[in-house]
CSV table of C-alpha atoms in Angstrom, one decimal:
chain,number,residue,atom,x,y,z
A,1,MET,CA,-7.1,16.8,-11.1
A,2,LYS,CA,-10.4,15.0,-11.7
A,3,LYS,CA,-12.4,13.9,-8.7
A,4,VAL,CA,-14.1,10.6,-8.0
A,5,LEU,CA,-16.7,9.9,-5.2
A,6,VAL,CA,-15.8,6.5,-3.8
A,7,ILE,CA,-18.8,4.8,-2.1
A,8,THR,CA,-17.9,2.0,0.2
A,9,TYR,CA,-19.5,0.5,3.3
A,10,TYR,CA,-16.2,-1.0,4.6
A,11,TRP,CA,-13.7,1.6,5.5
A,12,PRO,CA,-11.2,1.9,8.4
A,13,PRO,CA,-11.3,1.1,11.3
A,14,SER,CA,-13.0,-2.0,9.6
A,15,GLY,CA,-10.5,-4.7,8.7
A,16,GLY,CA,-10.4,-7.2,5.9
A,17,PRO,CA,-9.4,-7.4,2.2
A,18,GLY,CA,-12.4,-5.4,1.0
A,19,VAL,CA,-11.2,-2.4,3.0
A,20,GLN,CA,-7.7,-2.8,1.9
A,21,ARG,CA,-8.7,-2.8,-1.8
A,22,ILE,CA,-10.5,0.5,-1.6
A,23,LEU,CA,-8.0,2.1,0.8
A,24,LYS,CA,-5.1,1.3,-1.6
A,25,PHE,CA,-7.0,2.6,-4.6
A,26,CYS,CA,-7.4,5.9,-2.7
A,27,LYS,CA,-3.7,5.9,-1.9
A,28,TYR,CA,-2.6,5.5,-5.5
A,29,LEU,CA,-5.3,7.4,-7.4
A,30,PRO,CA,-3.7,10.8,-6.9
A,31,HIS,CA,-0.5,9.4,-8.6
A,32,SER,CA,-2.6,9.1,-11.8
A,33,GLY,CA,-4.4,12.4,-11.5
A,34,TRP,CA,-7.6,11.5,-9.6
A,35,GLU,CA,-8.6,12.9,-6.2
A,36,PRO,CA,-10.7,10.4,-4.2
A,37,ILE,CA,-13.5,11.6,-2.0
A,38,VAL,CA,-14.9,8.8,0.2
A,39,LEU,CA,-18.5,8.3,1.4
A,40,THR,CA,-18.9,5.6,4.0
A,41,VAL,CA,-21.0,4.9,7.1
A,42,GLN,CA,-20.6,6.2,10.6
A,43,ASN,CA,-20.1,3.3,13.1
A,44,GLY,CA,-20.8,0.5,10.7
A,45,GLU,CA,-21.1,-3.2,11.6
A,46,TYR,CA,-17.7,-4.7,10.9
A,47,PRO,CA,-16.5,-8.4,11.4
A,48,ASN,CA,-13.1,-7.1,12.5
A,49,ILE,CA,-11.5,-3.8,13.6
A,50,ASP,CA,-8.0,-2.9,12.4
A,51,GLN,CA,-6.5,0.2,13.8
A,52,SER,CA,-3.4,-0.1,11.6
A,53,LEU,CA,-5.6,0.6,8.6
A,54,LYS,CA,-7.1,3.6,10.4
A,55,ILE,CA,-3.6,5.0,10.8
A,56,GLU,CA,-2.9,4.5,7.1
A,57,GLU,CA,-6.2,6.2,6.2
A,58,GLU,CA,-5.3,9.3,8.3
A,59,SER,CA,-1.9,9.5,6.6
A,60,LEU,CA,-3.6,9.8,3.2
A,61,LYS,CA,-5.3,13.1,4.2
A,62,ILE,CA,-8.2,12.7,1.9
A,63,LYS,CA,-11.8,13.8,2.3
A,64,VAL,CA,-14.0,11.2,4.1
A,65,PHE,CA,-17.7,11.8,4.7
A,66,LYS,CA,-19.7,9.5,7.0
A,67,THR,CA,-23.4,9.2,7.4
A,68,LYS,CA,-25.7,7.4,9.8
A,69,THR,CA,-27.4,4.1,8.8
A,70,ILE,CA,-30.0,1.7,9.9
A,71,GLU,CA,-28.5,-1.6,10.9
A,72,PRO,CA,-30.7,-4.7,11.4
A,73,PHE,CA,-27.6,-6.7,12.5
A,74,ARG,CA,-27.7,-4.7,15.7
A,75,ILE,CA,-31.0,-6.2,16.6
A,76,PHE,CA,-29.6,-9.7,15.9
A,77,LYS,CA,-26.6,-9.0,18.1
A,78,PHE,CA,-28.8,-7.7,20.9
A,79,PHE,CA,-30.8,-11.0,21.1
A,80,THR,CA,-27.9,-13.4,20.5
A,81,LYS,CA,-25.4,-11.5,22.6
A,82,LYS,CA,-22.9,-11.8,19.8
A,83,LYS,CA,-20.2,-9.1,19.2
A,84,SER,CA,-20.2,-9.7,15.4
A,85,LEU,CA,-21.5,-12.0,12.7
A,86,PRO,CA,-18.4,-13.8,11.3
A,87,THR,CA,-18.7,-15.2,7.8
A,88,PHE,CA,-18.0,-18.8,8.9
A,89,GLU,CA,-21.1,-18.8,11.0
A,90,LEU,CA,-23.2,-18.9,7.8
A,91,SER,CA,-22.0,-22.5,7.5
A,92,LYS,CA,-22.6,-23.7,11.0
A,93,ASN,CA,-25.0,-26.7,11.4
A,94,LYS,CA,-26.1,-26.2,14.9
A,95,LYS,CA,-27.9,-22.9,15.6
A,96,SER,CA,-30.5,-21.8,18.1
A,97,ILE,CA,-34.1,-21.3,16.9
A,98,PHE,CA,-33.7,-17.5,17.0
A,99,THR,CA,-30.5,-17.7,15.0
A,100,ASN,CA,-32.1,-19.9,12.3
A,101,ILE,CA,-35.0,-17.4,12.0
A,102,ALA,CA,-32.5,-14.5,11.8
A,103,TYR,CA,-30.6,-16.2,9.0
A,104,TRP,CA,-33.8,-17.0,7.1
A,105,ILE,CA,-34.8,-13.4,7.3
A,106,ARG,CA,-31.4,-12.3,6.1
A,107,MET,CA,-31.5,-14.7,3.1
A,108,ASN,CA,-35.1,-14.1,2.1
A,109,LEU,CA,-36.2,-10.6,3.2
A,110,PHE,CA,-33.1,-8.5,3.0
A,111,ILE,CA,-32.5,-8.4,-0.8
A,112,PRO,CA,-29.8,-8.1,-1.9
A,113,ASP,CA,-28.3,-7.7,1.7
A,114,ALA,CA,-28.9,-6.2,5.1
A,115,ARG,CA,-27.1,-2.9,4.4
A,116,LEU,CA,-30.2,-1.5,2.6
A,117,GLY,CA,-30.7,0.9,5.6
A,118,TRP,CA,-27.7,3.0,4.4
A,119,ILE,CA,-29.1,3.8,1.0
A,120,PRO,CA,-31.3,6.8,1.7
A,121,PHE,CA,-28.8,8.5,4.0
A,122,ALA,CA,-26.0,7.9,1.5
A,123,ILE,CA,-27.9,9.3,-1.5
A,124,LYS,CA,-28.8,12.5,0.3
A,125,SER,CA,-25.2,13.0,1.4
A,126,ALA,CA,-23.7,12.0,-1.9
A,127,LYS,CA,-25.7,14.5,-3.9
A,128,LYS,CA,-24.4,17.4,-1.8
A,129,ILE,CA,-20.8,16.1,-2.0
A,130,ILE,CA,-21.0,15.8,-5.8
A,131,LEU,CA,-22.3,19.3,-6.2
A,132,ASP,CA,-20.1,21.0,-3.6
A,133,ASN,CA,-16.9,19.3,-4.9
A,134,LYS,CA,-17.6,19.2,-8.6
A,135,VAL,CA,-17.2,15.4,-8.7
A,136,ASP,CA,-16.5,13.9,-12.2
A,137,LEU,CA,-17.3,10.2,-11.5
A,138,VAL,CA,-19.0,7.9,-9.0
A,139,PHE,CA,-17.3,4.6,-8.0
A,140,SER,CA,-19.3,2.1,-5.9
A,141,SER,CA,-17.7,-1.0,-4.5
A,142,GLY,CA,-19.6,-4.1,-3.3
A,143,PRO,CA,-20.3,-6.2,-1.4
A,144,PRO,CA,-22.5,-5.1,0.1
A,145,HIS,CA,-24.0,-4.9,-3.4
A,146,SER,CA,-26.9,-2.9,-2.2
A,147,ILE,CA,-24.7,0.2,-2.3
A,148,HIS,CA,-24.6,0.0,-6.1
A,149,PHE,CA,-28.2,1.3,-6.0
A,150,ILE,CA,-26.7,4.5,-4.5
A,151,GLY,CA,-24.6,4.9,-7.6
A,152,HIS,CA,-27.6,4.0,-9.8
A,153,LYS,CA,-29.7,6.8,-8.2
A,154,LEU,CA,-26.9,9.3,-8.5
A,155,LYS,CA,-26.4,8.6,-12.2
A,156,LYS,CA,-30.1,8.9,-12.8
A,157,ASP,CA,-30.7,12.1,-10.9
A,158,LEU,CA,-27.4,14.0,-11.6
A,159,SER,CA,-26.4,12.5,-15.0
A,160,ILE,CA,-23.0,11.7,-13.6
A,161,PRO,CA,-20.9,8.7,-14.9
A,162,TRP,CA,-20.9,5.7,-12.6
A,163,LEU,CA,-18.5,2.7,-12.4
A,164,ALA,CA,-19.5,-0.4,-10.3
A,165,ASP,CA,-16.9,-2.5,-8.7
A,166,PHE,CA,-17.7,-6.2,-7.9
A,167,ARG,CA,-15.2,-7.7,-5.4
A,168,ASP,CA,-17.3,-10.8,-5.0
A,169,PRO,CA,-20.2,-12.5,-6.8
A,170,TRP,CA,-23.8,-11.3,-6.1
A,171,VAL,CA,-26.4,-14.0,-6.7
A,172,ASP,CA,-23.7,-16.6,-7.2
A,173,LEU,CA,-22.0,-16.1,-3.8
A,174,PHE,CA,-20.6,-19.5,-2.8
A,175,TYR,CA,-22.3,-19.8,0.6
A,176,TYR,CA,-25.8,-19.1,-0.8
A,177,SER,CA,-25.9,-22.7,-2.0
A,178,LYS,CA,-25.8,-23.9,1.6
A,179,HIS,CA,-29.1,-22.1,2.6
A,180,LYS,CA,-32.7,-22.4,1.7
A,181,ARG,CA,-34.0,-19.3,-0.2
A,182,LEU,CA,-37.5,-18.7,-1.4
A,183,LYS,CA,-37.9,-18.7,-5.2
A,184,ILE,CA,-39.3,-15.2,-5.1
A,185,SER,CA,-36.2,-14.0,-3.2
A,186,LYS,CA,-33.8,-15.6,-5.7
A,187,LYS,CA,-35.8,-14.1,-8.6
A,188,LEU,CA,-35.8,-10.6,-7.0
A,189,ASP,CA,-32.1,-10.9,-6.4
A,190,LYS,CA,-31.4,-11.8,-10.1
A,191,ILE,CA,-33.6,-8.9,-11.2
A,192,MET,CA,-31.7,-6.4,-9.0
A,193,GLU,CA,-28.3,-7.7,-10.2
A,194,ARG,CA,-29.4,-7.5,-13.8
A,195,GLU,CA,-30.6,-3.9,-13.3
A,196,ILE,CA,-27.2,-2.8,-11.9
A,197,LEU,CA,-25.2,-4.6,-14.6
A,198,LYS,CA,-27.4,-3.0,-17.2
A,199,LYS,CA,-27.4,0.6,-15.9
A,200,ALA,CA,-23.7,0.9,-14.8
A,201,ASP,CA,-21.6,2.9,-17.3
A,202,SER,CA,-18.7,0.7,-16.6
A,203,ILE,CA,-18.0,-2.5,-14.5
A,204,VAL,CA,-14.8,-3.8,-13.0
A,205,THR,CA,-14.3,-7.1,-11.1
A,206,ALA,CA,-11.6,-8.3,-8.6
A,207,THR,CA,-11.0,-11.5,-10.6
A,208,ASN,CA,-11.1,-12.7,-14.1
A,209,GLY,CA,-13.4,-15.6,-13.1
A,210,LEU,CA,-15.9,-13.1,-11.8
A,211,ARG,CA,-15.6,-11.2,-15.0
A,212,ILE,CA,-16.4,-14.3,-17.0
A,213,LEU,CA,-19.4,-15.1,-14.7
A,214,LEU,CA,-20.9,-11.6,-15.3
A,215,LYS,CA,-20.2,-11.6,-19.0
A,216,LYS,CA,-22.5,-14.6,-19.3
A,217,LYS,CA,-25.3,-12.3,-17.9
A,218,ILE,CA,-24.8,-9.2,-19.9
A,219,LYS,CA,-23.1,-8.2,-23.1
A,220,LYS,CA,-20.9,-5.4,-21.9
A,221,ASN,CA,-17.2,-4.7,-21.6
A,222,ILE,CA,-16.1,-5.7,-18.1
A,223,SER,CA,-12.5,-5.2,-16.9
A,224,VAL,CA,-10.5,-6.9,-14.2
A,225,VAL,CA,-8.7,-5.0,-11.5
A,226,TYR,CA,-7.1,-7.4,-9.0
A,227,ASN,CA,-6.6,-6.7,-5.3
A,228,GLY,CA,-2.8,-6.8,-5.5
A,229,PHE,CA,-0.1,-6.1,-2.9
A,230,ASP,CA,1.4,-2.9,-1.7
A,231,ASN,CA,5.2,-2.8,-1.6
A,232,ASP,CA,5.1,-0.2,1.1
A,233,ASP,CA,3.4,-2.7,3.5
A,234,PHE,CA,6.6,-4.8,3.4
A,235,ILE,CA,9.1,-2.0,4.1
A,236,GLY,CA,10.9,-2.3,7.5
A,237,ILE,CA,9.6,-5.8,8.2
A,238,GLU,CA,12.5,-8.3,8.7
A,239,LYS,CA,12.4,-12.0,8.4
A,240,ASN,CA,13.2,-14.0,11.5
A,241,ASN,CA,15.8,-16.5,10.3
A,242,ASN,CA,16.0,-18.3,13.7
A,243,GLN,CA,13.2,-20.9,13.2
A,244,ASN,CA,14.9,-23.6,15.3
A,245,GLU,CA,14.3,-26.1,12.4
A,246,LYS,CA,10.5,-25.7,12.8
A,247,ILE,CA,8.4,-25.7,9.7
A,248,ILE,CA,5.7,-23.0,10.1
A,249,ILE,CA,2.8,-23.2,7.7
A,250,SER,CA,0.6,-20.2,8.0
A,251,TYR,CA,-3.0,-19.6,6.8
A,252,VAL,CA,-4.1,-16.0,6.9
A,253,GLY,CA,-7.9,-15.3,6.6
A,254,THR,CA,-11.2,-16.8,7.5
A,255,ILE,CA,-11.7,-20.6,7.5
A,256,ALA,CA,-15.2,-21.6,6.6
A,257,ARG,CA,-16.5,-25.2,6.9
A,258,SER,CA,-16.0,-25.7,3.1
A,259,GLN,CA,-12.3,-24.8,3.5
A,260,ILE,CA,-11.3,-27.3,6.2
A,261,PRO,CA,-8.3,-29.0,4.7
A,262,HIS,CA,-8.6,-32.7,5.7
A,263,ASN,CA,-6.0,-34.1,3.4
A,264,PHE,CA,-3.6,-31.3,4.1
A,265,LEU,CA,-3.8,-32.0,7.8
A,266,GLN,CA,-3.1,-35.7,7.0
A,267,SER,CA,-0.1,-34.6,5.1
A,268,VAL,CA,1.3,-32.6,8.0
A,269,LYS,CA,0.7,-35.6,10.3
A,270,GLU,CA,2.6,-37.9,8.0
A,271,ILE,CA,5.5,-35.5,7.4
A,272,ASN,CA,5.9,-35.2,11.2
A,273,LYS,CA,6.0,-38.9,11.5
A,274,SER,CA,9.0,-38.9,9.1
A,275,GLY,CA,10.9,-36.7,11.5
A,276,ALA,CA,9.9,-33.2,10.5
A,277,ASN,CA,8.7,-30.6,13.0
A,278,ALA,CA,5.8,-28.9,11.2
A,279,PHE,CA,3.3,-26.6,12.8
A,280,ILE,CA,0.2,-24.9,11.3
A,281,HIS,CA,-0.9,-21.4,12.3
A,282,PHE,CA,-4.4,-20.2,11.5
A,283,VAL,CA,-4.5,-16.4,11.5
A,284,GLY,CA,-8.1,-15.3,11.5
A,285,ASP,CA,-11.6,-16.5,12.4
A,286,VAL,CA,-12.2,-20.2,12.0
A,287,ASP,CA,-15.3,-22.4,11.8
A,288,PRO,CA,-15.7,-24.2,15.2
A,289,SER,CA,-15.8,-27.6,13.6
A,290,LEU,CA,-12.1,-27.1,12.7
A,291,PHE,CA,-11.2,-27.9,16.3
A,292,LYS,CA,-12.7,-31.4,16.2
A,293,VAL,CA,-11.0,-32.1,12.9
A,294,ILE,CA,-7.6,-31.1,14.3
A,295,ASP,CA,-8.2,-33.5,17.2
A,296,ASP,CA,-9.2,-36.3,14.8
A,297,TYR,CA,-5.8,-36.0,13.2
A,298,SER,CA,-4.0,-35.8,16.6
A,299,LEU,CA,-2.5,-32.4,15.7
A,300,GLY,CA,-3.5,-30.4,18.7
A,301,LYS,CA,0.1,-29.8,19.7
A,302,ASN,CA,1.0,-28.8,16.1
A,303,VAL,CA,-1.8,-26.3,15.4
A,304,GLU,CA,-2.2,-22.8,16.8
A,305,ILE,CA,-5.4,-20.8,16.3
A,306,ILE,CA,-4.1,-17.2,16.5
A,307,GLY,CA,-7.2,-15.3,15.5
A,308,TYR,CA,-7.5,-12.0,13.6
A,309,LEU,CA,-4.4,-9.9,13.4
A,310,PRO,CA,-4.1,-6.3,12.2
A,311,HIS,CA,-2.9,-6.1,8.6
A,312,ASN,CA,0.7,-5.1,9.4
A,313,GLU,CA,1.0,-8.0,11.9
A,314,SER,CA,-0.4,-10.4,9.3
A,315,ILE,CA,2.2,-9.3,6.8
A,316,LYS,CA,4.9,-9.9,9.4
A,317,LYS,CA,3.4,-13.4,10.1
A,318,MET,CA,3.5,-14.2,6.4
A,319,LEU,CA,7.1,-13.2,6.0
A,320,ASN,CA,8.2,-15.3,9.0
A,321,SER,CA,6.5,-18.5,7.7
A,322,SER,CA,8.1,-21.5,6.0
A,323,TYR,CA,5.1,-22.0,3.8
A,324,LEU,CA,1.8,-20.2,3.2
A,325,LEU,CA,-1.4,-22.1,2.9
A,326,LEU,CA,-4.1,-21.0,0.4
A,327,ILE,CA,-7.5,-22.8,0.5
A,328,ILE,CA,-10.2,-22.3,-2.2
A,329,PRO,CA,-13.7,-23.2,-0.8
A,330,LYS,CA,-15.4,-26.4,-2.0
A,331,ALA,CA,-18.3,-24.7,-3.7
A,332,PRO,CA,-19.9,-24.3,-7.1
A,333,GLU,CA,-17.9,-22.2,-9.5
A,334,ASN,CA,-14.9,-22.3,-7.2
A,335,LYS,CA,-12.6,-22.3,-10.2
A,336,LEU,CA,-13.4,-18.6,-10.4
A,337,ILE,CA,-12.3,-17.8,-6.8
A,338,VAL,CA,-9.2,-15.8,-6.2
A,339,THR,CA,-8.8,-14.7,-2.5
A,340,GLY,CA,-7.4,-11.3,-1.8
A,341,LYS,CA,-4.6,-12.7,0.4
A,342,LEU,CA,-3.1,-14.5,-2.6
A,343,PHE,CA,-1.3,-11.4,-3.9
A,344,GLU,CA,0.3,-10.6,-0.6
A,345,TYR,CA,1.3,-14.2,-0.3
A,346,ILE,CA,3.0,-13.9,-3.7
A,347,ARG,CA,4.9,-10.7,-2.6
A,348,THR,CA,6.4,-12.4,0.4
A,349,GLY,CA,8.5,-14.9,-1.6
A,350,VAL,CA,7.4,-17.7,0.8
A,351,PRO,CA,6.4,-20.9,-1.1
A,352,ILE,CA,2.6,-21.2,-1.4
A,353,ILE,CA,0.7,-24.5,-0.9
A,354,GLY,CA,-2.7,-24.1,-2.6
A,355,ILE,CA,-5.6,-26.4,-1.9
A,356,GLY,CA,-8.3,-26.3,-4.6
A,357,PRO,CA,-9.1,-26.8,-8.3
A,358,SER,CA,-5.9,-27.2,-10.3
A,359,ASP,CA,-7.5,-25.6,-13.4
A,360,GLY,CA,-8.8,-22.6,-11.5
A,361,GLU,CA,-7.8,-19.0,-11.7
A,362,ALA,CA,-5.8,-19.0,-8.5
A,363,SER,CA,-3.8,-22.0,-9.7
A,364,LYS,CA,-3.0,-20.2,-13.0
A,365,ILE,CA,-1.7,-17.2,-11.1
A,366,LEU,CA,0.6,-19.5,-8.9
A,367,GLU,CA,1.9,-21.1,-12.1
A,368,GLN,CA,2.4,-17.8,-13.9
A,369,THR,CA,4.3,-16.2,-11.0
A,370,LYS,CA,6.1,-19.4,-10.1
A,371,THR,CA,5.4,-18.8,-6.4
A,372,GLY,CA,3.6,-22.1,-5.5
A,373,LYS,CA,1.5,-25.0,-6.5
A,374,MET,CA,-2.2,-25.9,-6.3
A,375,PHE,CA,-3.1,-29.4,-5.1
A,376,ASP,CA,-6.5,-31.1,-5.3
A,377,TYR,CA,-8.5,-31.5,-2.1
A,378,SER,CA,-7.8,-35.3,-2.1
A,379,GLU,CA,-4.0,-35.0,-2.5
A,380,SER,CA,-1.6,-35.9,0.3
A,381,SER,CA,1.6,-37.5,-0.9
A,382,ASN,CA,2.2,-34.7,-3.6
A,383,ILE,CA,2.0,-32.1,-0.9
A,384,ILE,CA,4.6,-33.9,1.2
A,385,ASN,CA,6.9,-34.1,-1.8
A,386,PHE,CA,6.4,-30.4,-2.4
A,387,MET,CA,7.3,-29.5,1.2
A,388,LYS,CA,10.4,-31.7,1.1
A,389,ASN,CA,11.8,-30.4,-2.2
A,390,ARG,CA,10.6,-26.7,-2.3
A,391,LYS,CA,13.0,-24.4,-0.5
A,392,LYS,CA,12.0,-20.9,-1.8
A,393,SER,CA,9.7,-19.0,-4.1
A,394,ASN,CA,10.9,-18.0,-7.5
A,395,GLY,CA,8.6,-15.0,-7.9
A,396,PHE,CA,8.3,-14.0,-11.6
A,397,ASN,CA,6.7,-10.9,-13.1
A,398,ILE,CA,4.8,-10.1,-9.9
A,399,ASN,CA,4.9,-6.3,-10.3
A,400,TYR,CA,1.8,-6.5,-12.5
A,401,TYR,CA,-0.1,-7.5,-9.3
A,402,SER,CA,1.1,-4.5,-7.2
A,403,ARG,CA,-1.6,-2.1,-5.9
A,404,LYS,CA,0.0,0.7,-7.9
A,405,SER,CA,-0.2,-1.1,-11.2
A,406,GLN,CA,-3.7,-2.3,-10.6
A,407,THR,CA,-4.8,1.3,-9.7
A,408,GLU,CA,-3.4,2.4,-13.0
A,409,ILE,CA,-5.7,-0.1,-14.7
A,410,LEU,CA,-8.6,1.2,-12.7
A,411,VAL,CA,-7.8,4.8,-13.7
A,412,GLU,CA,-7.9,3.8,-17.4
A,413,GLN,CA,-11.5,2.6,-16.8
A,414,PHE,CA,-12.2,5.9,-15.1
A,415,ARG,CA,-11.1,7.8,-18.1
A,416,LYS,CA,-13.1,5.6,-20.5
A,417,CYS,CA,-16.2,6.0,-18.3
A,418,VAL,CA,-15.9,9.8,-18.2
A,419,ASN,CA,-15.1,10.2,-21.8
A,420,ASP,CA,-17.9,7.9,-23.0
């Protein structure tokens, strides 16, 4: 069995789709003849903690090495008294002077990101792991994209094949457009991205849109390995058929300012006026401005902000919903965005209401699998008609998007990388 060193910052007990992507790869890699060995941080700075993923990690019984790191976010948290730095805060308008300074430093001085402090510790540990375990391949997954420099250094010093995984864009990250960045910072970021794209032996992305974006920057074969869903996560979870005629529309994930669904909220308000009993549940962190928007539509009694749930609880919440809400951020290049939750949405069989570009990649996946429909940000009446007429999802050919199938695609790239 060949061995791959998986370098990832986010690992259980951290929660989130990035963790699940790597954890599921590690689960299914041995099925295809590869032993994963994980290198991650000790006590990293995580937006959320998910002990259910920690339990799953322990059940895999794989080698996991952890090193110390230098975390500038801990200084930020000390002065602001914040427990974490949620993604949605990057879009807030009102911030203290100290917070504004901290964000400016993050955007302009920590290039490409604030996880740079892990690099020297990771490189030292990785070299020993590779030599002691006779590792065949290095696999680095970002963001944070700074960790790709670990893979770059290992390739250079040890002549070991290296595959770089891009879960999200680097210099084209959608919320960067909302912040002032120095020209020198942008230029340096582009130089770093170009260096990684050029030096990596192989590149995979989490979406086809991201693959297209990177292909414009470098003439190199780039493959798509979607996040997918794990059938095992749905075993033993039963649907609650006693809804008392309530229509439960659930959104699972972070809601940034650019994702607040004004017209969808109007649709819910109108459908309730016609005699329906519709409720919206937001499962995850939300931008504070969402509360005011909810009040503006007089939906306070019909909206519940549940907050972050462990992964297994999120799956249960999805399965026991009448509809699932998917929102693509209003941002440049948003046609390329495919959120990680989409594939678990598809697996549930619950009809999906998508808000975003109708010609985007997420919309095409909904059409291909026949699991939902994408509506433009300004639509309202069409959403109401969809909710009145759509009773169930007609999932079609969804097995391609399973974690196991996607890991097999990744393994094929491993083989090519090692053989080349």
